[in-house]
mmCIF file with all atom_site columns, C-alpha atoms in Angstrom:
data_model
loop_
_atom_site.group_PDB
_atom_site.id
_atom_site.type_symbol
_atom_site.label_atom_id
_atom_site.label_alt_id
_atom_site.label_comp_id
_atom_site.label_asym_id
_atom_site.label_entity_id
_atom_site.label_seq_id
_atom_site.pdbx_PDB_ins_code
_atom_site.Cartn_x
_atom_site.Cartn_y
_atom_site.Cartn_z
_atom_site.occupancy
_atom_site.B_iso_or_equiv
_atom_site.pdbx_formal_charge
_atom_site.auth_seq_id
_atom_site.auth_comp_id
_atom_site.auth_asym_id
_atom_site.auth_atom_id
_atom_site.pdbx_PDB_model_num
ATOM 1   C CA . UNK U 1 1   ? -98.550  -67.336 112.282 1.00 44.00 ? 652 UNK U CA 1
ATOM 2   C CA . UNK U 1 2   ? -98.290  -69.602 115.277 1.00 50.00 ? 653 UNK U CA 1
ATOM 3   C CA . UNK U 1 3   ? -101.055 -70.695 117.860 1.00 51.00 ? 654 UNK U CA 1
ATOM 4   C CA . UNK U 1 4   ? -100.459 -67.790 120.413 1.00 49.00 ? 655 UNK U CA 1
ATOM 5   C CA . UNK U 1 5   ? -101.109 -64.777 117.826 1.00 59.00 ? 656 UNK U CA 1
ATOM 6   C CA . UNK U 1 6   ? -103.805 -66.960 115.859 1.00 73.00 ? 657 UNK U CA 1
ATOM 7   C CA . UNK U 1 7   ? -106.582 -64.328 117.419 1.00 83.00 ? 658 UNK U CA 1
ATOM 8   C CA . UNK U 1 8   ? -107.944 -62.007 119.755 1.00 89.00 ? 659 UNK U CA 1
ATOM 9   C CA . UNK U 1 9   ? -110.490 -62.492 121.573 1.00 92.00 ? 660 UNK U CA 1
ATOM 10  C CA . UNK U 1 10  ? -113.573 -59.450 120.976 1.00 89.00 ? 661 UNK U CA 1
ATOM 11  C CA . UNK U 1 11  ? -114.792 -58.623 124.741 1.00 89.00 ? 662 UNK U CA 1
ATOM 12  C CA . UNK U 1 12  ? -116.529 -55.319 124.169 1.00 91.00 ? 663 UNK U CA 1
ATOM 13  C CA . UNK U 1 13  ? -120.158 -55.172 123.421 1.00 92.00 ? 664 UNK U CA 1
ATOM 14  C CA . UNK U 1 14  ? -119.633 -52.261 120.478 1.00 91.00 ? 665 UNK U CA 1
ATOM 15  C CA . UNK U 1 15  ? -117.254 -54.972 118.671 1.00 89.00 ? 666 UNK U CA 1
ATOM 16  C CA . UNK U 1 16  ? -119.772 -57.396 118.567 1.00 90.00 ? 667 UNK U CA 1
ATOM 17  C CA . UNK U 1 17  ? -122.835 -54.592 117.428 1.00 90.00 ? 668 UNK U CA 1
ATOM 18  C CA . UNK U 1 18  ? -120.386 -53.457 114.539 1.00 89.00 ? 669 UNK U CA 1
ATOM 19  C CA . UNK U 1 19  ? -119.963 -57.187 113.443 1.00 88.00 ? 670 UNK U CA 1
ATOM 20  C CA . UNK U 1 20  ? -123.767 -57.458 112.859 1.00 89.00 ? 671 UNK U CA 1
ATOM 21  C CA . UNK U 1 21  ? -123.333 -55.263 110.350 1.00 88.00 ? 672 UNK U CA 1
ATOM 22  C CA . UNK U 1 22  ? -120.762 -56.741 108.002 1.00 88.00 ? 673 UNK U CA 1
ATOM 23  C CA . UNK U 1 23  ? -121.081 -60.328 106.127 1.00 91.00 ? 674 UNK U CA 1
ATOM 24  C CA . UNK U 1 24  ? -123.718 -63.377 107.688 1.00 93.00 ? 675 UNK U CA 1
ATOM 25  C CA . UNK U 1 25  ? -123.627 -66.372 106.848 1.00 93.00 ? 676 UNK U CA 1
ATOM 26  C CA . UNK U 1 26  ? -126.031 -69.079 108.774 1.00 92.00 ? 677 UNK U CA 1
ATOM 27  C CA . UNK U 1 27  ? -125.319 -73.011 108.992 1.00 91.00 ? 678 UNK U CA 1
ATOM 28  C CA . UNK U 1 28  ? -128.011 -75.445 110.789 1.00 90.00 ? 679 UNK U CA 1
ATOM 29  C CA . UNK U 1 29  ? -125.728 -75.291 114.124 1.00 91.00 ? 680 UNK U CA 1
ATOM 30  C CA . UNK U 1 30  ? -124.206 -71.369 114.056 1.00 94.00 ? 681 UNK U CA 1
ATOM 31  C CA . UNK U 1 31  ? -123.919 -67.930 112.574 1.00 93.00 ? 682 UNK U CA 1
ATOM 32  C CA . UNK U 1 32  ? -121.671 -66.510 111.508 1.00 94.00 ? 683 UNK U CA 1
ATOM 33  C CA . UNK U 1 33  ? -120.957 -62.647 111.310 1.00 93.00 ? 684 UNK U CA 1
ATOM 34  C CA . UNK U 1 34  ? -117.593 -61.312 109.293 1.00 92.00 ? 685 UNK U CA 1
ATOM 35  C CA . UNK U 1 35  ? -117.300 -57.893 109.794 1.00 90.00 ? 686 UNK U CA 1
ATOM 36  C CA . UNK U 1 36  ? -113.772 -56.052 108.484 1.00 89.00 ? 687 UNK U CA 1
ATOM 37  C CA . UNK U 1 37  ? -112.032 -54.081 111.621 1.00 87.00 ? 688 UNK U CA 1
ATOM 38  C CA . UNK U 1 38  ? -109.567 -51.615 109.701 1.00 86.00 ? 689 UNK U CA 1
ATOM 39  C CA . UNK U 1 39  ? -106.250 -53.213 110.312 1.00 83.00 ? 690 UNK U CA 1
ATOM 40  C CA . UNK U 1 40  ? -106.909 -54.548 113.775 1.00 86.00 ? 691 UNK U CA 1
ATOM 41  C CA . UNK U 1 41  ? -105.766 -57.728 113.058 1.00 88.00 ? 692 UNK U CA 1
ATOM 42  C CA . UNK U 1 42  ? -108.353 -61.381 113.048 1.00 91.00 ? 693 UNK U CA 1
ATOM 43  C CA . UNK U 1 43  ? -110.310 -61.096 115.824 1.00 92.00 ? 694 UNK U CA 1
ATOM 44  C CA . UNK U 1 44  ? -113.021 -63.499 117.104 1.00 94.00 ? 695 UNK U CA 1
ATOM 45  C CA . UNK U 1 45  ? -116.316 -63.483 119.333 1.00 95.00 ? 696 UNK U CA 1
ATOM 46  C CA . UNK U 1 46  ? -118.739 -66.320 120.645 1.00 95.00 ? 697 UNK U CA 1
ATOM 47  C CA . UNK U 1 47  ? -122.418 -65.388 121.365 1.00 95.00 ? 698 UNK U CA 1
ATOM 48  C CA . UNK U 1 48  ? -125.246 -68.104 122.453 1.00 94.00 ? 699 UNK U CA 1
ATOM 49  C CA . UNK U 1 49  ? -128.045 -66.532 124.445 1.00 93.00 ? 700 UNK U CA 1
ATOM 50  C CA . UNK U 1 50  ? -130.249 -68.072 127.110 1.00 94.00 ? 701 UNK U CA 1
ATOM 51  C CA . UNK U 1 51  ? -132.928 -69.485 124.314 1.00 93.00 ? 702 UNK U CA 1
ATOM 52  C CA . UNK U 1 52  ? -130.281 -71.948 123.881 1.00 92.00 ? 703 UNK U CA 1
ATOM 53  C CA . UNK U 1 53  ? -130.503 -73.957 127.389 1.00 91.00 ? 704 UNK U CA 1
ATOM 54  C CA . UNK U 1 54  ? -129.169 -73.649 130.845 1.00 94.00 ? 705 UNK U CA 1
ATOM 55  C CA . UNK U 1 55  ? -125.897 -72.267 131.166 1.00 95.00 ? 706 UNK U CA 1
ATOM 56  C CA . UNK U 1 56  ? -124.226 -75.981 131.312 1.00 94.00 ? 707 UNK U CA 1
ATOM 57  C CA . UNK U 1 57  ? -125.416 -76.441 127.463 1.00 93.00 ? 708 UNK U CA 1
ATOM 58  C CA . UNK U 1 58  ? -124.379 -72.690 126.554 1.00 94.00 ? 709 UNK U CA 1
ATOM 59  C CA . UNK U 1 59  ? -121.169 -73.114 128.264 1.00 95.00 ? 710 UNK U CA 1
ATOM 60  C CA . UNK U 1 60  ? -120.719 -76.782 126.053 1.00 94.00 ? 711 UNK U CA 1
ATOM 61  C CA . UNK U 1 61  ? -121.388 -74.611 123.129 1.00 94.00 ? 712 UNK U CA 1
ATOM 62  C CA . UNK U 1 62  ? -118.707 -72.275 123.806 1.00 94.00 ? 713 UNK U CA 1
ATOM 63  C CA . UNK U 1 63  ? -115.912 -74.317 124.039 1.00 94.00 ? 714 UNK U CA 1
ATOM 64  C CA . UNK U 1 64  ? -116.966 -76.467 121.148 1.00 94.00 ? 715 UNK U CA 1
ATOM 65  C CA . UNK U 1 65  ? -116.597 -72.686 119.609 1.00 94.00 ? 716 UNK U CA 1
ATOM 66  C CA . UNK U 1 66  ? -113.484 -72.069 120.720 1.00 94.00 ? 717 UNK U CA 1
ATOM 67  C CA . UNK U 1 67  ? -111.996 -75.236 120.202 1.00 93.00 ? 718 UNK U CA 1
ATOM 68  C CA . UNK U 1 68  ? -113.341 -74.619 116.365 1.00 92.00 ? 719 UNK U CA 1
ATOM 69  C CA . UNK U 1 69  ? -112.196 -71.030 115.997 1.00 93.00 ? 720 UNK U CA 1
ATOM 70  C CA . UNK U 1 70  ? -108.423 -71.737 117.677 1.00 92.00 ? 721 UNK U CA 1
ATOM 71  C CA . UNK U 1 71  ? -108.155 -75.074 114.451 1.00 92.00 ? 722 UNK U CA 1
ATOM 72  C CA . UNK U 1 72  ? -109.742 -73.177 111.686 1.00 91.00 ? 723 UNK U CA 1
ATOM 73  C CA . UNK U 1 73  ? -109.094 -69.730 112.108 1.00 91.00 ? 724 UNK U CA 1
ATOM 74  C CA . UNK U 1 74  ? -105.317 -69.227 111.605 1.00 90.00 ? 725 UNK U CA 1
ATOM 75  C CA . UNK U 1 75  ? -105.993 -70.982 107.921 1.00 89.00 ? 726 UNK U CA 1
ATOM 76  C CA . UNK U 1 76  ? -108.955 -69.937 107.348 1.00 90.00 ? 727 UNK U CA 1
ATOM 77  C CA . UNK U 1 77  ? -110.231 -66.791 109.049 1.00 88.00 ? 728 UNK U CA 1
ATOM 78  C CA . UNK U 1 78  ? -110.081 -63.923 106.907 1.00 89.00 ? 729 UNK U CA 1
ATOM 79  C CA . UNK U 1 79  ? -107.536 -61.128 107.370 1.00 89.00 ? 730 UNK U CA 1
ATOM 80  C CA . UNK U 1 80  ? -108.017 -57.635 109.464 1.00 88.00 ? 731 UNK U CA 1
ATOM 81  C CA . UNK U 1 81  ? -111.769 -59.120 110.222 1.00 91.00 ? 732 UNK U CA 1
ATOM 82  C CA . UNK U 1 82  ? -113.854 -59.260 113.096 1.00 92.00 ? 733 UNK U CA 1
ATOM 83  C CA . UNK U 1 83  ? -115.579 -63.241 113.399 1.00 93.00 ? 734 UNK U CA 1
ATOM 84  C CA . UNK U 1 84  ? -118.368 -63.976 115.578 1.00 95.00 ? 735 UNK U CA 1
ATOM 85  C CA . UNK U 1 85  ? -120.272 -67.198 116.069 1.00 95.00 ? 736 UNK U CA 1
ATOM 86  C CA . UNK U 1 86  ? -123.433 -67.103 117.220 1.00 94.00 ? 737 UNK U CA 1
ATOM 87  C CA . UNK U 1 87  ? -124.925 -70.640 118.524 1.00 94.00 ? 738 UNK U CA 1
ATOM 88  C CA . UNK U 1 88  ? -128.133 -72.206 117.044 1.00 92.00 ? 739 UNK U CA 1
ATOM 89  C CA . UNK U 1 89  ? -130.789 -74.261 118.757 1.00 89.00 ? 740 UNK U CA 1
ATOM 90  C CA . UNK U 1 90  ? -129.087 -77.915 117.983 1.00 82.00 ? 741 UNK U CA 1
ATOM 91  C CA . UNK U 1 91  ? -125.912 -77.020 117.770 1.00 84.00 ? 742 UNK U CA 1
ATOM 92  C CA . UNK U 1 92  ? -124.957 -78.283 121.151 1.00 85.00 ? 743 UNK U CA 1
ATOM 93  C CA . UNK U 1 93  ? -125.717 -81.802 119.250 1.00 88.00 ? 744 UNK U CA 1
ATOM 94  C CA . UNK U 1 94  ? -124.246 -81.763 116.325 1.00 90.00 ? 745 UNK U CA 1
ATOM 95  C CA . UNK U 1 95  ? -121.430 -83.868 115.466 1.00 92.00 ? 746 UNK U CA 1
ATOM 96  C CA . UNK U 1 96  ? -117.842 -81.818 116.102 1.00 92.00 ? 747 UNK U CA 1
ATOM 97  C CA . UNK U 1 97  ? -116.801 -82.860 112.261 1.00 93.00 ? 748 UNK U CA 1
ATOM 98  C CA . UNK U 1 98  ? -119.470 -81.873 111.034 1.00 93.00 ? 749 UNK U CA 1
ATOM 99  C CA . UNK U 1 99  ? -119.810 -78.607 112.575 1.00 93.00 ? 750 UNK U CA 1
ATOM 100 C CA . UNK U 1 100 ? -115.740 -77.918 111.350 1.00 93.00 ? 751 UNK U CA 1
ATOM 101 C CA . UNK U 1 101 ? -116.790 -78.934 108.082 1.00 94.00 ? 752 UNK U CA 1
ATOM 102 C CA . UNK U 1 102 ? -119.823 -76.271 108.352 1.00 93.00 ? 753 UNK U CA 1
ATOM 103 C CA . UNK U 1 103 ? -117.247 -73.417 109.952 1.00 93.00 ? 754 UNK U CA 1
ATOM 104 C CA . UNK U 1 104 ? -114.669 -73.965 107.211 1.00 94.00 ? 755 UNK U CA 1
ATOM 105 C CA . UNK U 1 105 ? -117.563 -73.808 104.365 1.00 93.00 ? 756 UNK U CA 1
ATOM 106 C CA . UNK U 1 106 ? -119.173 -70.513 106.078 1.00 93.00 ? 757 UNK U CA 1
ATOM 107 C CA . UNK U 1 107 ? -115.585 -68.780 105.990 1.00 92.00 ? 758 UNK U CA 1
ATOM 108 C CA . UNK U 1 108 ? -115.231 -69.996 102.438 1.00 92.00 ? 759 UNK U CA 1
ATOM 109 C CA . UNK U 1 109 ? -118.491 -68.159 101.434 1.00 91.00 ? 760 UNK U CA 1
ATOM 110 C CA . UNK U 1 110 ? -117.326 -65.469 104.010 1.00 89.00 ? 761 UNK U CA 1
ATOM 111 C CA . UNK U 1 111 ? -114.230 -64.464 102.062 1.00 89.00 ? 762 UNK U CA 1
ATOM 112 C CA . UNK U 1 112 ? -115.677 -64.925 98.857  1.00 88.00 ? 763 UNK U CA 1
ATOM 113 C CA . UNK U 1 113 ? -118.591 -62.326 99.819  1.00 84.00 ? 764 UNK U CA 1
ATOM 114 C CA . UNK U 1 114 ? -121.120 -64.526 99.356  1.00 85.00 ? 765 UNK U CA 1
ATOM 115 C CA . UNK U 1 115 ? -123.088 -63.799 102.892 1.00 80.00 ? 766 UNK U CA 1
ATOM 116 C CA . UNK U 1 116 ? -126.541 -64.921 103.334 1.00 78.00 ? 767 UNK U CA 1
ATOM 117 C CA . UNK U 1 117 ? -129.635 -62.244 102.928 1.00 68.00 ? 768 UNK U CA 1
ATOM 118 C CA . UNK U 1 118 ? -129.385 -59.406 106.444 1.00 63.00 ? 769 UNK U CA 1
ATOM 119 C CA . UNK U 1 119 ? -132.300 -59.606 108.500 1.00 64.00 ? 770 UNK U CA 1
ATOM 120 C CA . UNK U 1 120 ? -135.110 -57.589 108.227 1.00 63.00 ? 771 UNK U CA 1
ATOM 121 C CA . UNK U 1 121 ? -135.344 -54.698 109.884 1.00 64.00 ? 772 UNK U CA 1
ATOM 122 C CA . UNK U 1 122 ? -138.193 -54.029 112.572 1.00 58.00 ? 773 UNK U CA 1
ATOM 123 C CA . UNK U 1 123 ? -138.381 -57.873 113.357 1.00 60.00 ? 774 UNK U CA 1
ATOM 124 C CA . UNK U 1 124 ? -140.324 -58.234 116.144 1.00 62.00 ? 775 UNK U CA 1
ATOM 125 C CA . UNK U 1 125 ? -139.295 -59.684 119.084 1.00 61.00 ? 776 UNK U CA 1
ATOM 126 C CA . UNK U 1 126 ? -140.527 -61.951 121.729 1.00 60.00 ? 777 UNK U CA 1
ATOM 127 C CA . UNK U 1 127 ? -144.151 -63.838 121.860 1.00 65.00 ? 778 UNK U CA 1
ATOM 128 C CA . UNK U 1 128 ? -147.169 -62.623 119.851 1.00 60.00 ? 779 UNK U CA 1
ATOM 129 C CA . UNK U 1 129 ? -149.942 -61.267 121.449 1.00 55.00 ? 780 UNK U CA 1
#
């Protein structure tokens, strides 16, 4: 599989919904959602909201992202499955190695099934009161 065909890119909000419901695994500087797409080929999708900083830092964040999904994922993305990074607080900082390092671990654990606990449902969100 050469560069060009390595991935698509997921656009559409309903991709990125159906993702939260397959595998999660969480590293200090990203999540990461696998989430098998019924023979639509490896697909990928970057996320990192507004908690993260201005849109200079989330912007920093994405192509850090992309630069890690278009090296790691024609090895080691997993087959026919939607992958979606969602940026952490700190990741913007973290060292590029060691956040390839952390991607290629999290799709190790990925396609071995091995996803982290799902979030509980009814979290609240936003400040107490």
């Amino acid at each position: 599989m050469n560069q060009a065909d390595a991935y698509t890119v997921l656009s559409k909000r309903s991709d990125f919904l159906a993702a939260n419901r397959g595998l999660r695994v969480a590293r200090a500087g990203f999540v990461l959602l696998a989430n098998r797409n019924d023979g639509l080929g490896r697909r990928a999708g970057i996320t990192v909201t507004k908690k993260i900083g201005n849109a200079v830092v989330r912007n920093r964040m994405k192509r850090r992202f992309r630069a890690l999904l278009r090296e790691l994922l024609p090895e080691h993305g997993l087959p026919d499955t939607d992958h979606v990074l969602i940026g952490r607080e700190g990741g913007v900082e973290r060292d590029f190695a060691l956040l390839r390092s952390e991607l290629v671990a999290a799709l190790g654990r990925a396609r071995d099934g091995k996803g982290d606990a799902p979030r509980p449902p009814n979290r609240r969100r936003g400040p107490r009161k």
